[in-house]
Amino acid sequence: MTNRSPTIASFWFGSDLSWLEQLCLQSFLDHGHRFVLYVAHEVKGIPAGVETRPASDVFWPPPFVVKAEDRQGVAVFSDIFRLHLMRQGEMIWVDLDAYCVRAFEFSTDFVFGRSRRGDFPTGVLRLPTRSATLEQMLEFVMSSNPSQPWRGRRLQRHNRERTARGERWGIEALPWASSGPKAFGHFLRRTAEDRHAMAAETFYPLAQEELWKLHDPRIATNEIETEAVHSVHIYGHQKKLMANRMAGLPVSGSYLDRLCKRHGIEPSTAPILRLAWM
């Protein structure tokens, strides 16, 4: 498959958009992509040119209660939402902390990458509708009493005993990332579709311990945006850092500050606010 300028999509729930989400959205628009943002309520701060659609076009309401202040609940639903989105066509999902460096023009139906530490984040994702990984992940996240299959026999036995006692739980009750990267990596390996993973540099050029480079003015742009990079993942916990220590704004002269200037984003009009989970 040859895919030129594919449509990019994401989901947002809770707060209005900060400069960081605005920056990431604008970066895809400026590289010629159509961007569809699915929402379940009115969201302010969406850049002109972004197409908004109701989340119910894909999957809404959630199978469990989702509250804006519940970061894990929102993250779990987002994990589920993107899987249902894969079933509908060829859009590429991106988290709203993925900054586009180069247009996503790939000659493959599978669009995802490894991280520097070798796992499989889901911040940039497209799986073909025929993907066995997609089918198995959907079955897992939508099942009653899900039990992480990558865990050992002791947990599986314990969960069988809980079920026998009449206990009931959903995917939202499992530990962080159970509906996302942990499950994704497990099912990719089970189906052998991990062979389609792109190199870490493609979507995750900075390892977790290198994220300080986003904020240090001494780091040159080309030190981060090497030739293989298509997007730079900024990660949600960097929002917490900026909200708590940087007044919700990029450090003057830093890589993030330079990106805002590149795309005409004014951070002071939409600073990152401290939310309950921070």
PDB file of C-alpha atoms in Angstrom:
ATOM      1  CA  MET A   1       0.000   0.000   0.000  1.00  0.00           C
ATOM      2  CA  THR A   2       1.233   3.515  -0.824  1.00  0.00           C
ATOM      3  CA  ASN A   3      -0.317   6.098   1.442  1.00  0.00           C
ATOM      4  CA  ARG A   4       0.297   9.769   0.703  1.00  0.00           C
ATOM      5  CA  SER A   5      -0.758  12.339   3.283  1.00  0.00           C
ATOM      6  CA  PRO A   6      -3.024   9.994   5.262  1.00  0.00           C
ATOM      7  CA  THR A   7      -5.630  11.427   7.602  1.00  0.00           C
ATOM      8  CA  ILE A   8      -4.449  11.759  11.196  1.00  0.00           C
ATOM      9  CA  ALA A   9      -6.864  11.340  14.102  1.00  0.00           C
ATOM     10  CA  SER A  10      -7.045  11.584  17.870  1.00  0.00           C
ATOM     11  CA  PHE A  11      -9.482  11.879  20.785  1.00  0.00           C
ATOM     12  CA  TRP A  12      -9.635  14.484  23.529  1.00  0.00           C
ATOM     13  CA  PHE A  13     -11.591  14.544  26.762  1.00  0.00           C
ATOM     14  CA  GLY A  14     -11.536  16.814  29.781  1.00  0.00           C
ATOM     15  CA  SER A  15      -9.793  20.171  29.684  1.00  0.00           C
ATOM     16  CA  ASP A  16      -9.492  22.703  26.904  1.00  0.00           C
ATOM     17  CA  LEU A  17      -6.338  22.426  24.790  1.00  0.00           C
ATOM     18  CA  SER A  18      -3.070  23.881  26.004  1.00  0.00           C
ATOM     19  CA  TRP A  19      -0.372  25.271  23.748  1.00  0.00           C
ATOM     20  CA  LEU A  20       1.221  21.809  23.639  1.00  0.00           C
ATOM     21  CA  GLU A  21      -1.809  20.109  22.055  1.00  0.00           C
ATOM     22  CA  GLN A  22      -2.260  23.104  19.767  1.00  0.00           C
ATOM     23  CA  LEU A  23       1.366  22.805  18.676  1.00  0.00           C
ATOM     24  CA  CYS A  24       1.097  19.104  17.897  1.00  0.00           C
ATOM     25  CA  LEU A  25      -2.154  19.525  15.965  1.00  0.00           C
ATOM     26  CA  GLN A  26      -0.751  22.453  13.985  1.00  0.00           C
ATOM     27  CA  SER A  27       2.403  20.524  13.143  1.00  0.00           C
ATOM     28  CA  PHE A  28       0.379  17.896  11.263  1.00  0.00           C
ATOM     29  CA  LEU A  29      -1.702  20.511   9.482  1.00  0.00           C
ATOM     30  CA  ASP A  30       1.443  22.345   8.410  1.00  0.00           C
ATOM     31  CA  HIS A  31       2.784  19.125   6.881  1.00  0.00           C
ATOM     32  CA  GLY A  32      -0.296  18.770   4.699  1.00  0.00           C
ATOM     33  CA  HIS A  33      -2.261  16.270   6.755  1.00  0.00           C
ATOM     34  CA  ARG A  34      -5.972  16.345   7.361  1.00  0.00           C
ATOM     35  CA  PHE A  35      -6.578  16.033  11.098  1.00  0.00           C
ATOM     36  CA  VAL A  36      -9.782  14.695  12.669  1.00  0.00           C
ATOM     37  CA  LEU A  37     -10.206  15.267  16.398  1.00  0.00           C
ATOM     38  CA  TYR A  38     -12.955  13.272  18.121  1.00  0.00           C
ATOM     39  CA  VAL A  39     -14.543  14.895  21.158  1.00  0.00           C
ATOM     40  CA  ALA A  40     -17.351  14.105  23.581  1.00  0.00           C
ATOM     41  CA  HIS A  41     -17.941  17.703  24.702  1.00  0.00           C
ATOM     42  CA  GLU A  42     -17.046  21.240  23.708  1.00  0.00           C
ATOM     43  CA  VAL A  43     -13.296  21.783  23.684  1.00  0.00           C
ATOM     44  CA  LYS A  44     -11.735  25.225  23.334  1.00  0.00           C
ATOM     45  CA  GLY A  45      -8.408  26.026  21.734  1.00  0.00           C
ATOM     46  CA  ILE A  46      -8.646  23.738  18.697  1.00  0.00           C
ATOM     47  CA  PRO A  47      -6.605  25.230  15.831  1.00  0.00           C
ATOM     48  CA  ALA A  48      -8.389  26.331  12.688  1.00  0.00           C
ATOM     49  CA  GLY A  49      -8.255  23.593  10.083  1.00  0.00           C
ATOM     50  CA  VAL A  50      -8.749  20.714  12.505  1.00  0.00           C
ATOM     51  CA  GLU A  51     -11.964  18.814  11.774  1.00  0.00           C
ATOM     52  CA  THR A  52     -13.934  17.886  14.885  1.00  0.00           C
ATOM     53  CA  ARG A  53     -16.306  14.946  15.057  1.00  0.00           C
ATOM     54  CA  PRO A  54     -18.384  13.456  17.870  1.00  0.00           C
ATOM     55  CA  ALA A  55     -16.730  10.549  19.646  1.00  0.00           C
ATOM     56  CA  SER A  56     -19.956   8.611  19.094  1.00  0.00           C
ATOM     57  CA  ASP A  57     -18.960   8.291  15.426  1.00  0.00           C
ATOM     58  CA  VAL A  58     -16.387   5.768  16.637  1.00  0.00           C
ATOM     59  CA  PHE A  59     -17.101   4.631  20.203  1.00  0.00           C
ATOM     60  CA  TRP A  60     -19.097   6.438  22.864  1.00  0.00           C
ATOM     61  CA  PRO A  61     -20.254   6.228  25.625  1.00  0.00           C
ATOM     62  CA  PRO A  62     -17.453   4.456  27.490  1.00  0.00           C
ATOM     63  CA  PRO A  63     -18.064   1.020  29.037  1.00  0.00           C
ATOM     64  CA  PHE A  64     -17.144   2.509  32.431  1.00  0.00           C
ATOM     65  CA  VAL A  65     -17.422   5.908  34.105  1.00  0.00           C
ATOM     66  CA  VAL A  66     -14.866   8.380  32.770  1.00  0.00           C
ATOM     67  CA  LYS A  67     -14.157  11.567  34.685  1.00  0.00           C
ATOM     68  CA  ALA A  68     -11.914  14.386  33.517  1.00  0.00           C
ATOM     69  CA  GLU A  69      -9.850  14.315  36.727  1.00  0.00           C
ATOM     70  CA  ASP A  70      -9.238  10.557  36.452  1.00  0.00           C
ATOM     71  CA  ARG A  71      -6.099  10.374  34.322  1.00  0.00           C
ATOM     72  CA  GLN A  72      -5.971   6.578  34.235  1.00  0.00           C
ATOM     73  CA  GLY A  73      -9.641   6.225  33.322  1.00  0.00           C
ATOM     74  CA  VAL A  74      -9.279   8.700  30.460  1.00  0.00           C
ATOM     75  CA  ALA A  75      -6.101   6.956  29.290  1.00  0.00           C
ATOM     76  CA  VAL A  76      -7.763   3.528  29.321  1.00  0.00           C
ATOM     77  CA  PHE A  77     -10.729   4.793  27.339  1.00  0.00           C
ATOM     78  CA  SER A  78      -8.365   6.464  24.877  1.00  0.00           C
ATOM     79  CA  ASP A  79      -6.612   3.106  24.424  1.00  0.00           C
ATOM     80  CA  ILE A  80      -9.938   1.454  23.660  1.00  0.00           C
ATOM     81  CA  PHE A  81     -11.080   4.272  21.386  1.00  0.00           C
ATOM     82  CA  ARG A  82      -8.057   4.056  19.111  1.00  0.00           C
ATOM     83  CA  LEU A  83      -8.599   0.326  18.604  1.00  0.00           C
ATOM     84  CA  HIS A  84     -12.182   0.914  17.500  1.00  0.00           C
ATOM     85  CA  LEU A  85     -10.904   3.669  15.207  1.00  0.00           C
ATOM     86  CA  MET A  86      -8.577   1.163  13.520  1.00  0.00           C
ATOM     87  CA  ARG A  87     -11.618  -0.894  12.613  1.00  0.00           C
ATOM     88  CA  GLN A  88     -13.101   1.976  10.635  1.00  0.00           C
ATOM     89  CA  GLY A  89     -10.425   2.674   8.081  1.00  0.00           C
ATOM     90  CA  GLU A  90      -6.936   3.888   7.404  1.00  0.00           C
ATOM     91  CA  MET A  91      -6.538   6.890   9.702  1.00  0.00           C
ATOM     92  CA  ILE A  92      -3.351   7.063  11.714  1.00  0.00           C
ATOM     93  CA  TRP A  93      -3.896   7.639  15.415  1.00  0.00           C
ATOM     94  CA  VAL A  94      -1.580  10.035  17.247  1.00  0.00           C
ATOM     95  CA  ASP A  95      -1.565  11.159  20.847  1.00  0.00           C
ATOM     96  CA  LEU A  96      -1.798  14.921  21.193  1.00  0.00           C
ATOM     97  CA  ASP A  97       1.752  15.047  22.526  1.00  0.00           C
ATOM     98  CA  ALA A  98       3.232  13.726  19.267  1.00  0.00           C
ATOM     99  CA  TYR A  99       4.890  16.525  17.296  1.00  0.00           C
ATOM    100  CA  CYS A 100       5.134  16.019  13.515  1.00  0.00           C
ATOM    101  CA  VAL A 101       8.590  16.605  12.060  1.00  0.00           C
ATOM    102  CA  ARG A 102       8.001  15.043   8.629  1.00  0.00           C
ATOM    103  CA  ALA A 103       4.852  14.068   6.760  1.00  0.00           C
ATOM    104  CA  PHE A 104       3.647  10.545   7.507  1.00  0.00           C
ATOM    105  CA  GLU A 105       4.067   9.038   4.063  1.00  0.00           C
ATOM    106  CA  PHE A 106       4.597   5.330   4.598  1.00  0.00           C
ATOM    107  CA  SER A 107       4.292   2.407   2.214  1.00  0.00           C
ATOM    108  CA  THR A 108       2.804   0.078   4.809  1.00  0.00           C
ATOM    109  CA  ASP A 109      -0.546  -0.521   6.492  1.00  0.00           C
ATOM    110  CA  PHE A 110       1.236  -1.008   9.824  1.00  0.00           C
ATOM    111  CA  VAL A 111       2.358   2.253  11.398  1.00  0.00           C
ATOM    112  CA  PHE A 112       3.894   1.969  14.858  1.00  0.00           C
ATOM    113  CA  GLY A 113       7.361   1.963  16.330  1.00  0.00           C
ATOM    114  CA  ARG A 114       9.557   0.626  19.044  1.00  0.00           C
ATOM    115  CA  SER A 115      10.777   2.818  21.853  1.00  0.00           C
ATOM    116  CA  ARG A 116      14.426   3.196  22.794  1.00  0.00           C
ATOM    117  CA  ARG A 117      13.967   0.572  25.492  1.00  0.00           C
ATOM    118  CA  GLY A 118      12.443  -1.934  23.092  1.00  0.00           C
ATOM    119  CA  ASP A 119       8.763  -1.851  24.002  1.00  0.00           C
ATOM    120  CA  PHE A 120       5.920  -0.774  21.709  1.00  0.00           C
ATOM    121  CA  PRO A 121       4.226   2.527  22.588  1.00  0.00           C
ATOM    122  CA  THR A 122       0.843   3.302  21.046  1.00  0.00           C
ATOM    123  CA  GLY A 123       1.303   7.065  20.681  1.00  0.00           C
ATOM    124  CA  VAL A 124       1.432   6.698  16.892  1.00  0.00           C
ATOM    125  CA  LEU A 125      -0.617   3.810  15.614  1.00  0.00           C
ATOM    126  CA  ARG A 126      -2.273   2.328  12.585  1.00  0.00           C
ATOM    127  CA  LEU A 127      -3.178  -1.331  12.237  1.00  0.00           C
ATOM    128  CA  PRO A 128      -4.952  -2.732   9.190  1.00  0.00           C
ATOM    129  CA  THR A 129      -8.482  -3.956   9.775  1.00  0.00           C
ATOM    130  CA  ARG A 130      -7.283  -7.525   9.112  1.00  0.00           C
ATOM    131  CA  SER A 131      -4.608  -7.321  11.827  1.00  0.00           C
ATOM    132  CA  ALA A 132      -4.647 -10.252  14.231  1.00  0.00           C
ATOM    133  CA  THR A 133      -3.156  -7.985  16.894  1.00  0.00           C
ATOM    134  CA  LEU A 134      -6.053  -5.584  16.516  1.00  0.00           C
ATOM    135  CA  GLU A 135      -8.594  -8.384  16.797  1.00  0.00           C
ATOM    136  CA  GLN A 136      -6.997  -9.886  19.892  1.00  0.00           C
ATOM    137  CA  MET A 137      -6.471  -6.553  21.621  1.00  0.00           C
ATOM    138  CA  LEU A 138     -10.081  -5.541  21.066  1.00  0.00           C
ATOM    139  CA  GLU A 139     -11.264  -8.849  22.464  1.00  0.00           C
ATOM    140  CA  PHE A 140      -9.030  -8.364  25.506  1.00  0.00           C
ATOM    141  CA  VAL A 141      -9.959  -4.759  26.366  1.00  0.00           C
ATOM    142  CA  MET A 142     -13.690  -5.369  25.865  1.00  0.00           C
ATOM    143  CA  SER A 143     -13.833  -8.625  27.809  1.00  0.00           C
ATOM    144  CA  SER A 144     -15.337  -9.186  31.238  1.00  0.00           C
ATOM    145  CA  ASN A 145     -12.826  -9.968  33.991  1.00  0.00           C
ATOM    146  CA  PRO A 146      -9.730  -9.428  31.818  1.00  0.00           C
ATOM    147  CA  SER A 147      -6.535 -10.991  33.140  1.00  0.00           C
ATOM    148  CA  GLN A 148      -3.204  -9.826  31.757  1.00  0.00           C
ATOM    149  CA  PRO A 149      -2.004 -12.747  29.609  1.00  0.00           C
ATOM    150  CA  TRP A 150       1.612 -11.571  29.822  1.00  0.00           C
ATOM    151  CA  ARG A 151       1.587 -12.247  33.557  1.00  0.00           C
ATOM    152  CA  GLY A 152       2.378 -15.606  35.128  1.00  0.00           C
ATOM    153  CA  ARG A 153       0.201 -18.590  36.056  1.00  0.00           C
ATOM    154  CA  ARG A 154      -0.152 -17.433  39.653  1.00  0.00           C
ATOM    155  CA  LEU A 155      -2.105 -14.339  38.606  1.00  0.00           C
ATOM    156  CA  GLN A 156      -4.215 -16.298  36.135  1.00  0.00           C
ATOM    157  CA  ARG A 157      -5.133 -18.773  38.873  1.00  0.00           C
ATOM    158  CA  HIS A 158      -5.929 -15.972  41.293  1.00  0.00           C
ATOM    159  CA  ASN A 159      -8.215 -14.274  38.778  1.00  0.00           C
ATOM    160  CA  ARG A 160     -10.006 -17.526  38.007  1.00  0.00           C
ATOM    161  CA  GLU A 161     -10.676 -17.875  41.726  1.00  0.00           C
ATOM    162  CA  ARG A 162     -11.991 -14.300  41.882  1.00  0.00           C
ATOM    163  CA  THR A 163     -14.305 -14.995  38.979  1.00  0.00           C
ATOM    164  CA  ALA A 164     -15.538 -18.182  40.632  1.00  0.00           C
ATOM    165  CA  ARG A 165     -16.399 -16.128  43.729  1.00  0.00           C
ATOM    166  CA  GLY A 166     -18.578 -13.886  41.578  1.00  0.00           C
ATOM    167  CA  GLU A 167     -16.231 -10.890  41.367  1.00  0.00           C
ATOM    168  CA  ARG A 168     -16.533  -8.698  38.291  1.00  0.00           C
ATOM    169  CA  TRP A 169     -14.125  -6.109  36.875  1.00  0.00           C
ATOM    170  CA  GLY A 170     -13.261  -4.427  33.601  1.00  0.00           C
ATOM    171  CA  ILE A 171     -10.122  -3.294  31.828  1.00  0.00           C
ATOM    172  CA  GLU A 172     -10.178   0.006  33.741  1.00  0.00           C
ATOM    173  CA  ALA A 173      -9.392  -1.877  36.984  1.00  0.00           C
ATOM    174  CA  LEU A 174      -6.070  -3.225  35.703  1.00  0.00           C
ATOM    175  CA  PRO A 175      -2.702  -1.524  36.332  1.00  0.00           C
ATOM    176  CA  TRP A 176      -1.493   1.403  34.202  1.00  0.00           C
ATOM    177  CA  ALA A 177      -0.687   0.542  30.546  1.00  0.00           C
ATOM    178  CA  SER A 178      -2.534  -2.791  30.665  1.00  0.00           C
ATOM    179  CA  SER A 179      -4.856  -1.560  27.915  1.00  0.00           C
ATOM    180  CA  GLY A 180      -2.023   0.075  25.987  1.00  0.00           C
ATOM    181  CA  PRO A 181       1.688  -0.676  25.514  1.00  0.00           C
ATOM    182  CA  LYS A 182       1.811  -3.784  27.724  1.00  0.00           C
ATOM    183  CA  ALA A 183      -1.078  -5.429  25.908  1.00  0.00           C
ATOM    184  CA  PHE A 184       0.118  -4.155  22.532  1.00  0.00           C
ATOM    185  CA  GLY A 185       3.576  -5.640  22.951  1.00  0.00           C
ATOM    186  CA  HIS A 186       2.160  -8.961  24.132  1.00  0.00           C
ATOM    187  CA  PHE A 187      -0.229  -9.397  21.228  1.00  0.00           C
ATOM    188  CA  LEU A 188       2.271  -8.130  18.664  1.00  0.00           C
ATOM    189  CA  ARG A 189       4.700 -10.840  19.725  1.00  0.00           C
ATOM    190  CA  ARG A 190       1.979 -13.482  19.881  1.00  0.00           C
ATOM    191  CA  THR A 191       0.895 -12.726  16.300  1.00  0.00           C
ATOM    192  CA  ALA A 192       4.448 -12.060  15.035  1.00  0.00           C
ATOM    193  CA  GLU A 193       3.257  -8.645  13.834  1.00  0.00           C
ATOM    194  CA  ASP A 194       6.036  -7.051  15.857  1.00  0.00           C
ATOM    195  CA  ARG A 195       8.122  -7.507  12.704  1.00  0.00           C
ATOM    196  CA  HIS A 196       6.341  -4.443  11.275  1.00  0.00           C
ATOM    197  CA  ALA A 197       7.667  -2.097  13.962  1.00  0.00           C
ATOM    198  CA  MET A 198       9.610   0.921  12.788  1.00  0.00           C
ATOM    199  CA  ALA A 199      12.859   1.945  14.431  1.00  0.00           C
ATOM    200  CA  ALA A 200      12.688   3.994  17.631  1.00  0.00           C
ATOM    201  CA  GLU A 201      14.022   7.070  15.835  1.00  0.00           C
ATOM    202  CA  THR A 202      10.890   7.224  13.683  1.00  0.00           C
ATOM    203  CA  PHE A 203       8.437   8.246  16.417  1.00  0.00           C
ATOM    204  CA  TYR A 204      10.314   8.115  19.745  1.00  0.00           C
ATOM    205  CA  PRO A 205      13.765   9.621  19.148  1.00  0.00           C
ATOM    206  CA  LEU A 206      14.204  10.641  22.787  1.00  0.00           C
ATOM    207  CA  ALA A 207      14.517   7.991  25.467  1.00  0.00           C
ATOM    208  CA  GLN A 208      12.794   8.725  28.777  1.00  0.00           C
ATOM    209  CA  GLU A 209      16.086   9.783  30.336  1.00  0.00           C
ATOM    210  CA  GLU A 210      16.712  12.210  27.446  1.00  0.00           C
ATOM    211  CA  LEU A 211      13.497  14.209  27.713  1.00  0.00           C
ATOM    212  CA  TRP A 212      15.386  17.003  29.461  1.00  0.00           C
ATOM    213  CA  LYS A 213      16.578  17.947  25.977  1.00  0.00           C
ATOM    214  CA  LEU A 214      13.091  19.292  25.258  1.00  0.00           C
ATOM    215  CA  HIS A 215      13.687  22.047  27.799  1.00  0.00           C
ATOM    216  CA  ASP A 216      17.399  22.874  27.553  1.00  0.00           C
ATOM    217  CA  PRO A 217      18.158  25.872  25.253  1.00  0.00           C
ATOM    218  CA  ARG A 218      21.637  24.467  24.627  1.00  0.00           C
ATOM    219  CA  ILE A 219      20.210  21.533  22.645  1.00  0.00           C
ATOM    220  CA  ALA A 220      20.129  22.285  18.921  1.00  0.00           C
ATOM    221  CA  THR A 221      17.030  21.423  16.911  1.00  0.00           C
ATOM    222  CA  ASN A 222      18.930  19.098  14.571  1.00  0.00           C
ATOM    223  CA  GLU A 223      20.215  17.151  17.560  1.00  0.00           C
ATOM    224  CA  ILE A 224      16.636  15.955  18.099  1.00  0.00           C
ATOM    225  CA  GLU A 225      15.256  16.102  14.562  1.00  0.00           C
ATOM    226  CA  THR A 226      17.642  13.735  12.806  1.00  0.00           C
ATOM    227  CA  GLU A 227      16.952  12.458   9.292  1.00  0.00           C
ATOM    228  CA  ALA A 228      15.044   9.369  10.434  1.00  0.00           C
ATOM    229  CA  VAL A 229      12.638  11.243  12.717  1.00  0.00           C
ATOM    230  CA  HIS A 230       9.002  11.660  11.660  1.00  0.00           C
ATOM    231  CA  SER A 231       7.649  12.746  15.027  1.00  0.00           C
ATOM    232  CA  VAL A 232       8.911  13.574  18.490  1.00  0.00           C
ATOM    233  CA  HIS A 233       6.920  12.209  21.415  1.00  0.00           C
ATOM    234  CA  ILE A 234       6.762  14.652  24.303  1.00  0.00           C
ATOM    235  CA  TYR A 235       4.927  12.416  26.824  1.00  0.00           C
ATOM    236  CA  GLY A 236       2.216  13.465  29.250  1.00  0.00           C
ATOM    237  CA  HIS A 237       4.434  13.569  32.331  1.00  0.00           C
ATOM    238  CA  GLN A 238       6.346  16.447  30.714  1.00  0.00           C
ATOM    239  CA  LYS A 239       3.114  18.425  30.971  1.00  0.00           C
ATOM    240  CA  LYS A 240       3.187  17.782  34.715  1.00  0.00           C
ATOM    241  CA  LEU A 241       6.782  18.991  34.847  1.00  0.00           C
ATOM    242  CA  MET A 242       5.986  22.173  32.940  1.00  0.00           C
ATOM    243  CA  ALA A 243       2.826  22.879  34.939  1.00  0.00           C
ATOM    244  CA  ASN A 244       4.590  22.463  38.275  1.00  0.00           C
ATOM    245  CA  ARG A 245       7.980  23.992  37.562  1.00  0.00           C
ATOM    246  CA  MET A 246       7.731  26.191  34.463  1.00  0.00           C
ATOM    247  CA  ALA A 247       4.437  28.048  34.922  1.00  0.00           C
ATOM    248  CA  GLY A 248       2.957  25.869  32.188  1.00  0.00           C
ATOM    249  CA  LEU A 249       5.162  27.388  29.500  1.00  0.00           C
ATOM    250  CA  PRO A 250       8.144  26.200  27.442  1.00  0.00           C
ATOM    251  CA  VAL A 251      11.557  27.359  28.578  1.00  0.00           C
ATOM    252  CA  SER A 252      12.628  30.397  26.559  1.00  0.00           C
ATOM    253  CA  GLY A 253      14.955  29.343  23.735  1.00  0.00           C
ATOM    254  CA  SER A 254      14.329  25.623  24.269  1.00  0.00           C
ATOM    255  CA  TYR A 255      13.398  23.121  21.567  1.00  0.00           C
ATOM    256  CA  LEU A 256       9.712  23.373  22.521  1.00  0.00           C
ATOM    257  CA  ASP A 257       9.883  27.162  22.458  1.00  0.00           C
ATOM    258  CA  ARG A 258      11.447  27.071  18.988  1.00  0.00           C
ATOM    259  CA  LEU A 259       8.703  24.735  17.775  1.00  0.00           C
ATOM    260  CA  CYS A 260       6.042  27.174  18.942  1.00  0.00           C
ATOM    261  CA  LYS A 261       7.703  29.943  16.960  1.00  0.00           C
ATOM    262  CA  ARG A 262       7.983  27.634  13.945  1.00  0.00           C
ATOM    263  CA  HIS A 263       4.214  27.074  13.888  1.00  0.00           C
ATOM    264  CA  GLY A 264       2.953  30.405  15.166  1.00  0.00           C
ATOM    265  CA  ILE A 265       1.768  29.142  18.556  1.00  0.00           C
ATOM    266  CA  GLU A 266       1.664  31.606  21.453  1.00  0.00           C
ATOM    267  CA  PRO A 267       2.002  29.541  24.658  1.00  0.00           C
ATOM    268  CA  SER A 268       1.036  32.354  27.032  1.00  0.00           C
ATOM    269  CA  THR A 269      -2.522  32.339  25.650  1.00  0.00           C
ATOM    270  CA  ALA A 270      -3.023  28.680  26.624  1.00  0.00           C
ATOM    271  CA  PRO A 271      -0.540  27.659  29.338  1.00  0.00           C
ATOM    272  CA  ILE A 272      -0.525  24.121  30.689  1.00  0.00           C
ATOM    273  CA  LEU A 273      -2.702  24.256  33.774  1.00  0.00           C
ATOM    274  CA  ARG A 274      -2.163  22.153  36.872  1.00  0.00           C
ATOM    275  CA  LEU A 275      -4.802  19.444  36.818  1.00  0.00           C
ATOM    276  CA  ALA A 276      -5.838  17.169  39.664  1.00  0.00           C
ATOM    277  CA  TRP A 277      -3.630  14.268  38.519  1.00  0.00           C
ATOM    278  CA  MET A 278      -0.553  16.529  38.572  1.00  0.00           C
TER     279      MET A 278
END
